[in-house]
Coordinates of C-alpha atoms and ligand atoms in Angstrom, one line a residue:
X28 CA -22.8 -19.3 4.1
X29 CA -20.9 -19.9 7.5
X30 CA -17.3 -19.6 6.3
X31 CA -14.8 -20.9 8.8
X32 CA -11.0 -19.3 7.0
X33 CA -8.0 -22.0 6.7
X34 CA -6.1 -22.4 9.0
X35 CA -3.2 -21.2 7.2
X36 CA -4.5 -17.8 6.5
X37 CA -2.7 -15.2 7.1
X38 CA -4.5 -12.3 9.7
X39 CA -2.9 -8.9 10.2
X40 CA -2.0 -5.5 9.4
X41 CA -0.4 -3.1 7.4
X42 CA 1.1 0.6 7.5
X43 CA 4.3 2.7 5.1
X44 CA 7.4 4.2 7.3
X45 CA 6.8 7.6 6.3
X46 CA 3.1 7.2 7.9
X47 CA 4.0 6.0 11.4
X48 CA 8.1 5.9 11.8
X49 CA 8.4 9.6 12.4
X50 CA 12.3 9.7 13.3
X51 CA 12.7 12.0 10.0
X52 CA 16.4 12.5 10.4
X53 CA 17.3 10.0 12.9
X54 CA 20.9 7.8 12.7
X55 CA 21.2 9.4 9.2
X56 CA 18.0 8.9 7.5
X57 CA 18.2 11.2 4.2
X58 CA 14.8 13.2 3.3
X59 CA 12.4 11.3 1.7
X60 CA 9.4 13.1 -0.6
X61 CA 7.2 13.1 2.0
X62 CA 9.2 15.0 4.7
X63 CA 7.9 18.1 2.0
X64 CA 4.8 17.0 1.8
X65 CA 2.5 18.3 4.7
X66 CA -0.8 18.6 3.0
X67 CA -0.8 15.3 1.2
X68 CA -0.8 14.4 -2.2
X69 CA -2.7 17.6 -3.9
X70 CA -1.4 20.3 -2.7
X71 CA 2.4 21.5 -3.6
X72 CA 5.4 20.0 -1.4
X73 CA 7.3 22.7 0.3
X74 CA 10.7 23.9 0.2
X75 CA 12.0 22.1 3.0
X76 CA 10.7 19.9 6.2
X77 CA 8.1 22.2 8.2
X78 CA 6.9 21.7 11.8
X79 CA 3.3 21.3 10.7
X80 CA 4.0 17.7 8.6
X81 CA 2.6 15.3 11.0
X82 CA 4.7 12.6 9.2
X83 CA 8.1 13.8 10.7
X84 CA 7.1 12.4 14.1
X85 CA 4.8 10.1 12.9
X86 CA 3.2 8.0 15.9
X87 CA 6.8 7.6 17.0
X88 CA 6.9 4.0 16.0
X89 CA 10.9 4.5 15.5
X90 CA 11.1 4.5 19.2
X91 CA 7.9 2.7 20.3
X92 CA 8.5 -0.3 17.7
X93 CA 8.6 -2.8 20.9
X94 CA 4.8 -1.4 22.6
X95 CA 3.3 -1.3 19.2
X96 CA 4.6 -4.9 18.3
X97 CA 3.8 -6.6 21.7
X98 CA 0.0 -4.9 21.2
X99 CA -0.2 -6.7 17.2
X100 CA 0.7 -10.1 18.9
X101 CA -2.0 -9.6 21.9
X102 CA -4.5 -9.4 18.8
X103 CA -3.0 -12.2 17.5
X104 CA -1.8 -11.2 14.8
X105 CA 0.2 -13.7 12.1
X106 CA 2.1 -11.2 9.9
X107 CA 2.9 -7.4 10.0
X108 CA 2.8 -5.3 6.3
X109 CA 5.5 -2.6 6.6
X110 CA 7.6 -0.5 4.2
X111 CA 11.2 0.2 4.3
X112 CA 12.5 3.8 4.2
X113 CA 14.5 4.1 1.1
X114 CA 16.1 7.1 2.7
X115 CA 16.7 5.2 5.9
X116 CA 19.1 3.0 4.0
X117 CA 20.1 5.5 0.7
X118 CA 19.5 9.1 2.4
X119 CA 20.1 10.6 -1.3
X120 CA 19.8 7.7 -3.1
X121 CA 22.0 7.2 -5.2
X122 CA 25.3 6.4 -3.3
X123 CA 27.3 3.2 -3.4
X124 CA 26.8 2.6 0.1
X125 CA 24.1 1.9 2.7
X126 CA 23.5 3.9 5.8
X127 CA 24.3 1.3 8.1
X128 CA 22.3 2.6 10.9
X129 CA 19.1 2.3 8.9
X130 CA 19.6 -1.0 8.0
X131 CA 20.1 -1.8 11.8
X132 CA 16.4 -0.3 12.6
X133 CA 15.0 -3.2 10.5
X134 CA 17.4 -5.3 12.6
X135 CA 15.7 -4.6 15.6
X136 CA 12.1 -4.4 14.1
X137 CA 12.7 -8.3 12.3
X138 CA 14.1 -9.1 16.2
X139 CA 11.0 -8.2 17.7
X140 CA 8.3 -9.7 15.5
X141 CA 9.8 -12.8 15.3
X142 CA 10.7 -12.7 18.8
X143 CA 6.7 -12.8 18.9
X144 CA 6.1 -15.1 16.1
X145 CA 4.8 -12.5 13.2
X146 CA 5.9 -13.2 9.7
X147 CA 6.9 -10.2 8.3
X148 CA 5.9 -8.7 4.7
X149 CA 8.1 -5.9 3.4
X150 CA 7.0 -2.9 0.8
X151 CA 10.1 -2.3 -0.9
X152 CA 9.2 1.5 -2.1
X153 CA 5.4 3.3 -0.3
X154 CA 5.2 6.5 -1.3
X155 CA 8.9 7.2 -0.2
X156 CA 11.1 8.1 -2.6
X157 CA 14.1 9.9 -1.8
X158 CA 13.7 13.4 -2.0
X159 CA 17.2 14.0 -3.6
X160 CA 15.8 11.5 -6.1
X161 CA 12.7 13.6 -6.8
X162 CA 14.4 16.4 -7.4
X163 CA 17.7 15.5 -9.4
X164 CA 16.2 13.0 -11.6
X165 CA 12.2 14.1 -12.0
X166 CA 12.0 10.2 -10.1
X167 CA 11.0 7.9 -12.0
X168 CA 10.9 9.7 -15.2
X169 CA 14.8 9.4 -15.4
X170 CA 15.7 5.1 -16.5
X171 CA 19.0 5.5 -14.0
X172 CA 15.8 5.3 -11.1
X173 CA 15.9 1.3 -12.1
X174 CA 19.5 0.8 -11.4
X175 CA 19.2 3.1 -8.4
X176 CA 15.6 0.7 -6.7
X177 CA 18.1 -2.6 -8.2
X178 CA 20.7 -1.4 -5.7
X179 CA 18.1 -0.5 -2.6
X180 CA 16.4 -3.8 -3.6
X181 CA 19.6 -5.7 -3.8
X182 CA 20.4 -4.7 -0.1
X183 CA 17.5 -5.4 1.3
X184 CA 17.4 -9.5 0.3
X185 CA 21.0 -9.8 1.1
X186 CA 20.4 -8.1 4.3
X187 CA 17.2 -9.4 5.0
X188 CA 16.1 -11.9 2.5
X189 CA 17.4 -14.6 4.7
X190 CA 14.2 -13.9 7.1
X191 CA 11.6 -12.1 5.2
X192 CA 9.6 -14.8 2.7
X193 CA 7.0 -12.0 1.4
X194 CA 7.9 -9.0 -0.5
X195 CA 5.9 -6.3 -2.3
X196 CA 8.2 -3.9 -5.2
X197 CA 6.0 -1.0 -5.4
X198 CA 3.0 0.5 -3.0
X199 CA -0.4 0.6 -5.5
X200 CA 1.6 0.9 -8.4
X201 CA -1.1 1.9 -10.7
X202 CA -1.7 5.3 -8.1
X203 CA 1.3 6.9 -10.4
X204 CA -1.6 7.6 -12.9
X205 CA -3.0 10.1 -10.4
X206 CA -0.5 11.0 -7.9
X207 CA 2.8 11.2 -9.9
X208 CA 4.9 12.7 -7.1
X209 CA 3.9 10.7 -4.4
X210 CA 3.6 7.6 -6.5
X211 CA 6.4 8.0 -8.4
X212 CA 8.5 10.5 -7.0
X213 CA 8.3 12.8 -9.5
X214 CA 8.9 16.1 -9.3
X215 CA 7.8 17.7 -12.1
X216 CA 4.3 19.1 -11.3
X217 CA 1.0 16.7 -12.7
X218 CA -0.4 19.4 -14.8
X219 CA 3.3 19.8 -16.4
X220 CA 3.9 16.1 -16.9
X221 CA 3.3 14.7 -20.7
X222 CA 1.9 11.3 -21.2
X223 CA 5.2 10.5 -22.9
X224 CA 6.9 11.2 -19.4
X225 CA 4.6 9.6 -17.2
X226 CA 4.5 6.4 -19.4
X227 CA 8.3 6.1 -20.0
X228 CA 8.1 6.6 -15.7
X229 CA 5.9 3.7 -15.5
X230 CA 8.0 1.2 -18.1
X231 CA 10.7 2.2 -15.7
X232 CA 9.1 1.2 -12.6
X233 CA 7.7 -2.1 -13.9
X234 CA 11.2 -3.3 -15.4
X235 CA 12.2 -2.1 -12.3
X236 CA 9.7 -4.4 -9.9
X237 CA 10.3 -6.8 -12.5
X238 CA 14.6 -6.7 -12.2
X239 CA 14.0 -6.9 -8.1
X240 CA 12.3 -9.9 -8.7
X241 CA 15.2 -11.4 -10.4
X242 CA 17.4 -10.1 -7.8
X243 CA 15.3 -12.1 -4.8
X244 CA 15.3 -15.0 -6.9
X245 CA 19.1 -15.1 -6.9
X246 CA 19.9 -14.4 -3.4
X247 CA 17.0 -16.4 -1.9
X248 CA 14.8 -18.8 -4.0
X249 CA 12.3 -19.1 -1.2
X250 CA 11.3 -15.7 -1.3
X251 CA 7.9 -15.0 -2.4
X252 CA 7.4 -11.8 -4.8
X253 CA 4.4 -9.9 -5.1
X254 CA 3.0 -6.8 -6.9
X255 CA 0.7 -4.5 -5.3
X256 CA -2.2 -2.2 -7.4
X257 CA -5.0 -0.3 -6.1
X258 CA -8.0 -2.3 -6.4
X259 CA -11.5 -0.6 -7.5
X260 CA -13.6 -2.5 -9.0
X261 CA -15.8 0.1 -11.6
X262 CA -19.4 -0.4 -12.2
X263 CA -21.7 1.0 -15.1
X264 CA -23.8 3.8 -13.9
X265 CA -26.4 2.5 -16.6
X266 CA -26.6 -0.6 -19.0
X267 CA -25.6 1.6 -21.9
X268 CA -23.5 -0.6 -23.9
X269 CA -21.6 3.4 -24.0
X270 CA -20.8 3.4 -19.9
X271 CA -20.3 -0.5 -20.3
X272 CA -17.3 0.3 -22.5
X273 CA -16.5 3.3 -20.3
X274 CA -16.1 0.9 -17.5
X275 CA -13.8 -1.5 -19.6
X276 CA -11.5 1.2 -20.6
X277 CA -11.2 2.3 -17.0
X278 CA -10.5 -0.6 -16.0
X279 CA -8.0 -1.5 -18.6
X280 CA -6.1 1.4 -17.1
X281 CA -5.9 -0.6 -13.8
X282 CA -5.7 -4.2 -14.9
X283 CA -2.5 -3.2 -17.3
X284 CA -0.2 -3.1 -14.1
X285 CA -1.3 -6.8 -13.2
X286 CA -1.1 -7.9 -16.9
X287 CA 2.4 -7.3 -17.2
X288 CA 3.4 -8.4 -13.7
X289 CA 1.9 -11.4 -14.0
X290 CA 2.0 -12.4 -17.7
X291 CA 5.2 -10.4 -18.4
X292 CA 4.4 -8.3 -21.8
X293 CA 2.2 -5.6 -22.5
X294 CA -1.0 -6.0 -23.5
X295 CA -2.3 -5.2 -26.7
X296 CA -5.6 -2.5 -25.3
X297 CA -2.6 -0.7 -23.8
X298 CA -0.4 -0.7 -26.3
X299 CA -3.6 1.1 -28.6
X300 CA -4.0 3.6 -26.1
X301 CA -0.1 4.5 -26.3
X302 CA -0.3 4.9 -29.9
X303 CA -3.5 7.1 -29.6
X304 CA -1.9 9.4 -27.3
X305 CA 1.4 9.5 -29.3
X306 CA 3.3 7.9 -27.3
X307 CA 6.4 6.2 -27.8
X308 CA 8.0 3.9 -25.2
X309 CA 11.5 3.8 -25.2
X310 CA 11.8 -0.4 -24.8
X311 CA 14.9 -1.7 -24.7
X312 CA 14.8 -5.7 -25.8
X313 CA 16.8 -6.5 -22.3
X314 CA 13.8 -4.8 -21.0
X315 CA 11.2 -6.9 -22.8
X316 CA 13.7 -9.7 -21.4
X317 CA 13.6 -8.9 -17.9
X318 CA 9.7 -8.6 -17.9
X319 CA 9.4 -11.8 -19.4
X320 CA 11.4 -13.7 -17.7
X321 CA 10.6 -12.4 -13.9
X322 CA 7.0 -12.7 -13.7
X323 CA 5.2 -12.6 -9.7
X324 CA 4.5 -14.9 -7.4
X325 CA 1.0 -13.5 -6.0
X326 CA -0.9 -10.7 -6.7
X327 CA -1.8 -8.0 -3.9
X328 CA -3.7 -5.4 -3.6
X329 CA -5.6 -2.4 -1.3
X330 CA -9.2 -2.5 -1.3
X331 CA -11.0 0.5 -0.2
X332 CA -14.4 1.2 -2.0
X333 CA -15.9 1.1 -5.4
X334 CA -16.8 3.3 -8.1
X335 CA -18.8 4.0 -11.3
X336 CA -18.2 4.9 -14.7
X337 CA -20.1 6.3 -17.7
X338 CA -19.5 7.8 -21.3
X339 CA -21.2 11.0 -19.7
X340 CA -23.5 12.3 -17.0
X341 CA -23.1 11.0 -13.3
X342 CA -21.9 12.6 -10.4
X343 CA -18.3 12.9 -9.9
X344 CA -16.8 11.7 -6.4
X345 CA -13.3 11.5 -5.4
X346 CA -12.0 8.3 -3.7
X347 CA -9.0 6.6 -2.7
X348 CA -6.6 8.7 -5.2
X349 CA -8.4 7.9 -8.1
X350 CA -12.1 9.4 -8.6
X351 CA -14.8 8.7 -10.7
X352 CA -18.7 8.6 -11.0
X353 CA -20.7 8.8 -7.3
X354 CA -22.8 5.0 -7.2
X355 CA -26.0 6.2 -6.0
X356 CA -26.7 3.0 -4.1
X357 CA -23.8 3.8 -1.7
X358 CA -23.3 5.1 1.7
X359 CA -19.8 6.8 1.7
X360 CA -17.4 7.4 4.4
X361 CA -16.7 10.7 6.5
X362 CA -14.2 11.7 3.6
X363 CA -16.6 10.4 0.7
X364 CA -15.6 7.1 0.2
X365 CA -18.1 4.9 -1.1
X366 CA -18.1 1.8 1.4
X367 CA -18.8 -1.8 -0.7
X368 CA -18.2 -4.9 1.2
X369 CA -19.7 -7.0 -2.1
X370 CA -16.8 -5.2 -4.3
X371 CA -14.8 -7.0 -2.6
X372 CA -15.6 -10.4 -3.5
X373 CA -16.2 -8.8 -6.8
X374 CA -12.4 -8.3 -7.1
X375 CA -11.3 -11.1 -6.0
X376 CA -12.9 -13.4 -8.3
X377 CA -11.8 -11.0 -11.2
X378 CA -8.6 -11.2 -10.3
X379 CA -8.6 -14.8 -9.7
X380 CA -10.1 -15.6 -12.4
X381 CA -7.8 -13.3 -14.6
X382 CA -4.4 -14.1 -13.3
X383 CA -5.1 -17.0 -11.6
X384 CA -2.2 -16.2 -9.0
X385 CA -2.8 -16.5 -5.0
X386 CA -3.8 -13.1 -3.6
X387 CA -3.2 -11.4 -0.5
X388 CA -5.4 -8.2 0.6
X389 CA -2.6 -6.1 1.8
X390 CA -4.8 -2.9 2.6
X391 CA -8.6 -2.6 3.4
X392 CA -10.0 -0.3 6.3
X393 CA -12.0 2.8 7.3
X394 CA -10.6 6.2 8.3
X395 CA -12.9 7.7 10.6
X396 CA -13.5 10.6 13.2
X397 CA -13.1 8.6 16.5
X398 CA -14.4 10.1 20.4
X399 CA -12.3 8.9 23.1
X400 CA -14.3 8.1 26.2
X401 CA -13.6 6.7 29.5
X402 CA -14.9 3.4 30.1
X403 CA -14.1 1.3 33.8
X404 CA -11.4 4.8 33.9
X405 CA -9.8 3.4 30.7
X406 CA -9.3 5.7 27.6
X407 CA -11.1 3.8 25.1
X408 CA -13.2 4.3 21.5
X409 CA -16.3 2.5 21.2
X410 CA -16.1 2.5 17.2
X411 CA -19.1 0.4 15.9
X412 CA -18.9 1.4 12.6
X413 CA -15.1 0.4 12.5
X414 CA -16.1 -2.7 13.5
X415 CA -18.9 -3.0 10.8
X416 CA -16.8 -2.1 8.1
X417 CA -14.2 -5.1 9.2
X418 CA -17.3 -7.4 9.5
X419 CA -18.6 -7.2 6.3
X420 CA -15.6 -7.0 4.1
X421 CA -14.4 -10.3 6.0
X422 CA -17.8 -11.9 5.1
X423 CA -17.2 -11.5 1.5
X424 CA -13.6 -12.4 1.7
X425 CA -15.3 -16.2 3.2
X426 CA -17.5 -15.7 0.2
X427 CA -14.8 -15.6 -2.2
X428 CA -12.9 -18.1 -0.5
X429 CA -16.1 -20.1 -1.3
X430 CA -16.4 -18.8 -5.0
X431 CA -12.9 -21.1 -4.7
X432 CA -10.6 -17.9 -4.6
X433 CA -7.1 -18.5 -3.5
X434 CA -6.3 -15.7 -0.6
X435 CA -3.4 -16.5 1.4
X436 CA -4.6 -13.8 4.0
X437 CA -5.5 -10.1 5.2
X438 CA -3.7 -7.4 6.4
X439 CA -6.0 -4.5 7.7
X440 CA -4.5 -0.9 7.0
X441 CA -3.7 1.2 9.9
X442 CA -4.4 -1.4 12.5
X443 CA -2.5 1.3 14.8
X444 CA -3.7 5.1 14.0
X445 CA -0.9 7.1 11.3
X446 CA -1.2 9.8 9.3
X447 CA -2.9 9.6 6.2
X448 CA -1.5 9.5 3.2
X449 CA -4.2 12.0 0.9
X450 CA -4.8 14.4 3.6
X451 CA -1.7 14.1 5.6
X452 CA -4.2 14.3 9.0
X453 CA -4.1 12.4 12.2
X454 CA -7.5 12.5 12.7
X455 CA -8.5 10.1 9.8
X456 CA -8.0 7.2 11.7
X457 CA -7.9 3.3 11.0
X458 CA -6.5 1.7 13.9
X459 CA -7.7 -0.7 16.4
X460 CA -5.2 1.4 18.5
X461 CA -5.8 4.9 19.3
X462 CA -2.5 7.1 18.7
X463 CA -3.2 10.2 21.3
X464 CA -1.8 12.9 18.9
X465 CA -4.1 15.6 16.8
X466 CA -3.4 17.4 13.8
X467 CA -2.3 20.3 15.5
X468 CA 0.8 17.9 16.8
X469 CA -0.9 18.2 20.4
X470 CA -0.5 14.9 22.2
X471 CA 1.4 12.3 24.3
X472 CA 1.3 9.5 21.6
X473 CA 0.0 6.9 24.6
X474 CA -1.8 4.0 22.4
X475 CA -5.3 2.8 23.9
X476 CA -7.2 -0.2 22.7
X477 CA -10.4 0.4 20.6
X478 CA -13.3 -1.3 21.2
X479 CA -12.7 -2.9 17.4
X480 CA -9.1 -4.4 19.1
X481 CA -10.7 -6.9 21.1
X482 CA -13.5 -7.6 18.0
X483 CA -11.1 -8.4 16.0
X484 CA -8.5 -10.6 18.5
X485 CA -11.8 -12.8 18.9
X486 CA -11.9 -12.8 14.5
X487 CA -8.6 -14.1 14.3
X488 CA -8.6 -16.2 17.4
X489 CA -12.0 -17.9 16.2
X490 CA -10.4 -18.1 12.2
X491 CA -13.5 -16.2 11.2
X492 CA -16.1 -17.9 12.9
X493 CA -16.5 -15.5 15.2
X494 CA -17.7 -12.9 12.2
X495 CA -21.3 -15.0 12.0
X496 CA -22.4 -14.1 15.6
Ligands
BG6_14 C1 -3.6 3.5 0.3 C2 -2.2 3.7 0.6 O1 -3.9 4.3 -0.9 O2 -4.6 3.9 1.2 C3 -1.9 4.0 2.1 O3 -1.4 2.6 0.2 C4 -3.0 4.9 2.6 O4 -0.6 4.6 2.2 C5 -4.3 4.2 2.5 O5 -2.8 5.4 3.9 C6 -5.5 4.9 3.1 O6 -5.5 6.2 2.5 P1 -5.6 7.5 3.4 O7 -5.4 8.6 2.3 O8 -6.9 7.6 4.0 O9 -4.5 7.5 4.3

């Protein structure tokens, strides 16, 4: 069906300061996880910042802020997802007072977008914790973290919540399942970790996302709250009724993290799975309180690729930080990722249908190996299959919207090259921008337009009609 999107809907991109800021230590930024994590999220962090983490430069957005903004607008673009350093503005994290400076980067960065008309969207905490954090209080794990965020949080809407409508609490905050320290900033290693710890860190987080959406509430009423989960929708490998109920279990593991966002109690599969496992939540009843009471305005979520499940057999595949069973009727990116357009639409309408909350798809794209070439003597990347993969997501995001959906709009990940956040490489890229630096750190950081830049200008600038050519 030819789907022409509202007017109304919102186009754009999204990226996480400690992917493309660089600026590790600049005007008083404190260290944050990542500036120890130069391998990405399996291997061990280091003792201490090392030359080879790409992340400490970044693509230099700290400095370049003004090219990279003036380069969304010529795409058109109508809002711009970004994180906040925690560090930037709490360099330990738990002082009274903010690092002034820090603040004053957001300053600038609100100045310029709005200077070209972009609506800004602001991640709270991506992947960024403190590194003082991490290692004095295990993250997470330890319940001061909530009054620690509460303060951050606070800050930010006074500061900012004057001019920001949409915020986000936590980056995919379901990844702490899988990737505890750079999810949830904690320290102690997975392998160590007890269910008990890792579920009393999650109950933490959420009364935590929950208490910053009291706090926006207060100081701005206007503001728009969101949550933010990893989307991937899970097939059956077979129709065994035994991989059917494999698939609902995994994704009961997922849709928990929505649940309580958006309904404000835990449900009762989860609660099961807790008792099974032994677990015993410490929930306080100002806790229960505070979820209940503070419930989101819209759902959002990353969408990368799909997976399968099964009570046994299959072929395992690794994904975007969670893995599962390979779907053997799927091509796959160059780093395995199994690329599903339809799974899209699929989620949408789950979610839709299960919350029944507007959504916004904060994160969809495809890192890639990209060849610069010289076309007319201009640096350039003539990346086809970028463009493909934007194409036919889109398409099933106008199908949704026809399913009757309600998607407020679409913010590509990495519309500008940064380091990734599994590997930690430059040369994964998702931009419509090329960033000239390599892995090795080699590079002068210019920016040249992708052949995929002026694709999708013309998507925006047509509102999707242009997708049907
Ligand atoms: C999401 C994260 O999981 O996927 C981003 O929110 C991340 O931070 C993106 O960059 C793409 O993953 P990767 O590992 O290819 O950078």
């Amino acid at each position: 069906m030819t789907q022409r999107f509202p007017d109304s809907f919102l186009w754009g991109g999204a990226v996480a300061a400690n992917q493309y800021e660089g600026g590790y230590d600049a005007d008083g930024k404190g260290l944050s996880i990542q500036d120890v994590m130069p391998r990405g999220i399996m291997a061990p962090p280091s003792d201490e910042p090392t030359s080879d983490n790409l992340k400490l430069v970044g693509i230099d957005f700290y400095h370049r802020y003004a090219e990279d903004i003036a380069l969304f607008a010529e795409m058109g673009f109508g809002i711009f997802r970004f994180s906040v350093a925690w560090s930037r503005i709490f360099p330990r994290g738990d002082e009274e007072t903010p690092n002034e400076a820090g603040l004053a980067f957001y300053d600038r960065l609100l100045d310029e977008l709005e200077a070209h008309g972009i609506e800004p969207m602001i991640t709270i905490s991506h992947y960024e914790t403190p590194l003082h954090l991490a290692r004095t209080y295990d993250g997470w794990v330890d319940r001061r973290m909530i009054g620690f965020y509460e303060r951050y949080a606070r800050t930010l809407f006074e500061r900012y919540g004057h001019r920001v409508k949409y915020w986000l609490t936590f980056n995919e905050i379901n990844s702490v399942l899988h990737a505890p320290l750079m999810s949830g900033g904690i320290w102690t290693p997975k392998e160590e970790l007890s269910p008990s710890q890792l579920y009393q860190a999650i109950h933490h987080e959420l009364v935590a996302s929950a208490s910053a959406t009291r706090i926006a509430r207060e100081i701005n009423p206007e503001i728009q709250v969101g949550c933010m989960v990893l989307a991937m929708p899970i097939y059956p490998l077979t129709p065994d009724p035994a991989d059917v109920l494999a698939v609902m279990k995994a994704d009961h593991e997922n849709l928990a993290f929505g649940d309580v966002h958006v309904r404000g109690a835990y449900p009762g599969y989860f609660l099961r799975s807790l008792a099974e496992a032994g677990v015993e939540l410490e929930i306080t009843e100002s806790d229960r309180e505070t979820l209940a009471k503070n419930t989101v305005d819209f759902v959002s979520f990353s969408y990368y690729m799909s997976l399968c499940e099964a009570a046994s057999g299959g072929v395992r595949t690794e994904g975007n930080i969670m893995g599962g069973v390979q779907n053997p009727t799927l091509p796959a990116s160059e780093w395995g990722w199994q690329i599903d357009p339809t799974g899209l639409r699929i989620v949408m309408n789950q979610f839709w249908d299960r919350w029944g909350k507007p959504l916004f798809i904060v994160e969809n794209g495809l890192g890639a190996r990209d060849v610069l070439v010289e076309r007319d003597g201009t640096p350039t990347v003539e990346d086809d299959y970028r463009i493909a993969y934007l194409r036919d997501h889109l398409l099933q995001v106008g199908e949704a919207i026809a399913d009757g959906v309600d998607v407020r709009g679409y913010t590509w990940w990495g519309p500008i090259d940064v380091v990734s956040a599994s590997t930690a490489q430059l040369s994964k890229r998702y931009g419509f921008i090329y960033v000239d630096r390599n892995d090795d750190g080699s590079g002068t950081l210019a920016r040249h337009k992708k052949k995929s830049f002026g694709y999708y200008a013309d998507v925006i600038a047509s509102h999707g009609a242009s997708l049907h050519d």
